[in-house]
Short mmCIF file of C-alpha atoms in Angstrom, two decimals:
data_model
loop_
_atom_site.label_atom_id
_atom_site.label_comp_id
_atom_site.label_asym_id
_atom_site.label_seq_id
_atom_site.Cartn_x
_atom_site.Cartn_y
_atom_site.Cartn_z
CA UNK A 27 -20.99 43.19 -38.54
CA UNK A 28 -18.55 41.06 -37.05
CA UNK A 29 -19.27 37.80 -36.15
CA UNK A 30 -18.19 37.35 -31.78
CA UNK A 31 -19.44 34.05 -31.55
CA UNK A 32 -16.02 33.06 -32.98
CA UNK A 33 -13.80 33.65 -30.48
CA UNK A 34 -16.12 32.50 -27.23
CA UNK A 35 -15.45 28.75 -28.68
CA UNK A 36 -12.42 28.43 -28.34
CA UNK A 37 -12.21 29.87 -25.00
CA UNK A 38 -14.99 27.64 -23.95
CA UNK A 39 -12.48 24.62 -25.28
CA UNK A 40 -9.73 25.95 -23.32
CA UNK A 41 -11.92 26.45 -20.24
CA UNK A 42 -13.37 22.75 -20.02
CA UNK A 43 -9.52 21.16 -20.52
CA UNK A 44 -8.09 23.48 -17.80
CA UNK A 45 -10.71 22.63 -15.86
CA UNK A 46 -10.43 18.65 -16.39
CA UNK A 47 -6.41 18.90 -15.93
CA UNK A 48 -6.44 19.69 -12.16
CA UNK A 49 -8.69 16.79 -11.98
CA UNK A 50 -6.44 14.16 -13.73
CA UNK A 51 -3.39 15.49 -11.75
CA UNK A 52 -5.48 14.91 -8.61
CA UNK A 53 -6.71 11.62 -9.05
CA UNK A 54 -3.08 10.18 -9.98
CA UNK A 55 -1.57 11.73 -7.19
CA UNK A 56 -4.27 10.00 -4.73
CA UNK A 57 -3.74 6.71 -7.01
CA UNK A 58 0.42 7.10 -6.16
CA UNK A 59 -0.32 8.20 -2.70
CA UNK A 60 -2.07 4.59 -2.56
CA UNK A 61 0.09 2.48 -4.20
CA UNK A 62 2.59 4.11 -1.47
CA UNK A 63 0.97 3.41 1.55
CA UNK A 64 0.15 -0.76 -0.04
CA UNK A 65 3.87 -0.46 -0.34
CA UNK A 66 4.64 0.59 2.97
CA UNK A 67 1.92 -1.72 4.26
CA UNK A 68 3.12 -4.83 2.39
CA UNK A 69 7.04 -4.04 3.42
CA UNK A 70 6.26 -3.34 7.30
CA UNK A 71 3.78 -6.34 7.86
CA UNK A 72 4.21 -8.73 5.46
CA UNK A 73 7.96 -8.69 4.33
CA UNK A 74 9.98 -6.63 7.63
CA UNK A 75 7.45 -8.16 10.44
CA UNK A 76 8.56 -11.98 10.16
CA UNK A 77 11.94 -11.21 10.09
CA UNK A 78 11.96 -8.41 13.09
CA UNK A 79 9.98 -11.31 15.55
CA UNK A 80 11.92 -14.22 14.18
CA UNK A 81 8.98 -16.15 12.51
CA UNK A 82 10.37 -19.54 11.64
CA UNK A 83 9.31 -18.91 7.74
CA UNK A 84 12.00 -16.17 7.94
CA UNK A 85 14.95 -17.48 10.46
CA UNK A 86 14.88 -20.79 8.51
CA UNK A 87 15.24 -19.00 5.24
CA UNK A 88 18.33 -17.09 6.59
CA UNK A 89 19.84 -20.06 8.12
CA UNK A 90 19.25 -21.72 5.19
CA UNK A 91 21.32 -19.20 2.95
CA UNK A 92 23.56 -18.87 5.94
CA UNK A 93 22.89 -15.90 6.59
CA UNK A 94 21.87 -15.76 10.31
CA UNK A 95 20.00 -13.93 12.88
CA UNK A 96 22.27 -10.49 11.94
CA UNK A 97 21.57 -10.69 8.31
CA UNK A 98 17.57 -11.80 9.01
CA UNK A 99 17.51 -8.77 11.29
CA UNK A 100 19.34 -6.36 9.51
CA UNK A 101 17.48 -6.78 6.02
CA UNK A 102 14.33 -6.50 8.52
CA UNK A 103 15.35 -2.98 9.87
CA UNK A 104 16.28 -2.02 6.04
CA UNK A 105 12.50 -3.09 4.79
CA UNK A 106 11.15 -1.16 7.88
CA UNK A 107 12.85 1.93 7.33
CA UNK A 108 11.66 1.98 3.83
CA UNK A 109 8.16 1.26 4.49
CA UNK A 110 8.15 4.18 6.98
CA UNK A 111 10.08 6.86 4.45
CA UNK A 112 7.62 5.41 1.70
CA UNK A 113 5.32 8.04 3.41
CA UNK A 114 7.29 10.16 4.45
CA UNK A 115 7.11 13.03 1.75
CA UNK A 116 10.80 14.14 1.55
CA UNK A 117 12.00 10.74 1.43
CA UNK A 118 9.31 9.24 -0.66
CA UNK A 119 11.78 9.42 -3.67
CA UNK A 120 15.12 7.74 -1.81
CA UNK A 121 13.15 5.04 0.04
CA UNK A 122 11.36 3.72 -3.47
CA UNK A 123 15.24 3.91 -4.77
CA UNK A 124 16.30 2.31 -1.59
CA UNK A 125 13.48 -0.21 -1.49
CA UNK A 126 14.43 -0.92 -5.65
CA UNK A 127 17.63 -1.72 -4.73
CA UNK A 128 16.83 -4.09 -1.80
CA UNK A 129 14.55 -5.79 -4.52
CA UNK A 130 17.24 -6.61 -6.76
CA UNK A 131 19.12 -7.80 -4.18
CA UNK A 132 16.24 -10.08 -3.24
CA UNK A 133 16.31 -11.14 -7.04
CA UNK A 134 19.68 -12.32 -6.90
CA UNK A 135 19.07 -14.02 -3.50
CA UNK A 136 16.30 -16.29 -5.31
CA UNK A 137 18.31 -17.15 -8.29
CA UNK A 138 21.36 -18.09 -6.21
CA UNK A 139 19.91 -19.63 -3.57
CA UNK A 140 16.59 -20.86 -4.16
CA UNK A 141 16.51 -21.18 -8.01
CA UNK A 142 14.65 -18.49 -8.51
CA UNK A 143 11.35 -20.21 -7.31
CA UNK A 144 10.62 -16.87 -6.50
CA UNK A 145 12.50 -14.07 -8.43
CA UNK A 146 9.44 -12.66 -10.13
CA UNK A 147 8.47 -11.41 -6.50
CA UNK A 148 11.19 -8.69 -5.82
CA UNK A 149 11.00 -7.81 -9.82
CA UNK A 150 7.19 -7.07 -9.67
CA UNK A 151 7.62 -4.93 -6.60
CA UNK A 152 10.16 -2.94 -8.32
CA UNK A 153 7.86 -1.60 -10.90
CA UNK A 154 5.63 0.55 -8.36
CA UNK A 155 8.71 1.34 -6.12
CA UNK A 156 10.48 3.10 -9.15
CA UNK A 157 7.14 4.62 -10.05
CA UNK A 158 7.58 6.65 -6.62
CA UNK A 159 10.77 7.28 -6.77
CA UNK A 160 10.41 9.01 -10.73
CA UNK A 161 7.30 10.39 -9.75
CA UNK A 162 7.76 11.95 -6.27
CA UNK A 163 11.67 13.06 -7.25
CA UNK A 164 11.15 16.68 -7.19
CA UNK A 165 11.19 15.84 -2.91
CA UNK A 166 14.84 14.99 -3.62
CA UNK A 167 15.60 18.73 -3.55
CA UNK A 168 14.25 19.43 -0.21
CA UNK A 169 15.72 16.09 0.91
CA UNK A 170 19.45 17.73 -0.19
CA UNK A 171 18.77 20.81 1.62
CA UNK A 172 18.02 19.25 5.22
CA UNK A 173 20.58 17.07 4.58
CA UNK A 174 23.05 19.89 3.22
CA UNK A 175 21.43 22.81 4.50
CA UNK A 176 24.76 24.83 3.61
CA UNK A 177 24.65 24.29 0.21
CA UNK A 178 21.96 24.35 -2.07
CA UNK A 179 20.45 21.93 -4.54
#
């Protein structure tokens, strides 16, 4: 007689990692999903906010670099926008991109102009923000179709 155990083991096997896949997948898309929205968060309050009302930390910064009320305002609306697409699922992918290359923009800003008292900032940001644009990237296609619709991806 043939032994049938056999081949119910290694089904069994296959059956518990299937099983504990889904579950890895899910709990590292909830983990991005988070680190997105602290993104967003941290951009719209605690980066775009003081610039969009003018707080004196922020004008005198600007002035300071010479930059003004235009550039103060305009890097605001460019931190706001990316902290709103940062959640938005088809542009999820662009705005941690977009929001990367802000950063290294904001690198160079503290080397130039304030010694880079502060550069590790905008290079410790970048780490999650290209994170979510690699992982969520397969959005891009939809993203080229809306904005393309004749032609396709």
């Amino acid at each position: 007689m043939a032994d049938t155990s056999a081949p119910a083991a290694p089904a069994a096997s296959v059956t518990s990692v299937t099983s504990v896949a889904p579950s890895r997948g899910r709990g590292a898309r909830i983990a991005l999903r988070a680190v997105q929205v602290l993104l967003a968060l941290f951009f719209a309050v605690a980066s775009a906010l003081p610039k969009l009302i003018a707080h004196s930390s922020a004008a005198d910064t600007f002035a300071e670099m010479g930059w003004g009320s235009a550039g103060m305002y305009t890097i605001g609306v460019l931190e706001l926008a990316g902290a709103i697409a940062l959640v938005i699922p088809v542009l999820q992918s662009a705005a941690g991109a977009a929001l990367s290359a802000l950063m290294v923009g904001a690198f160079v800003v503290q080397l130039t102009y304030f010694d880079g008292e502060q550069a590790a900032t905008p290079l410790i940001l970048m780490v999650p923000l290209l994170l979510v644009a690699w992982a969520r990237r397969r959005h891009n296609e939809e993203l080229f179709r809306l904005v393309r619709p004749g032609r396709r991806a």
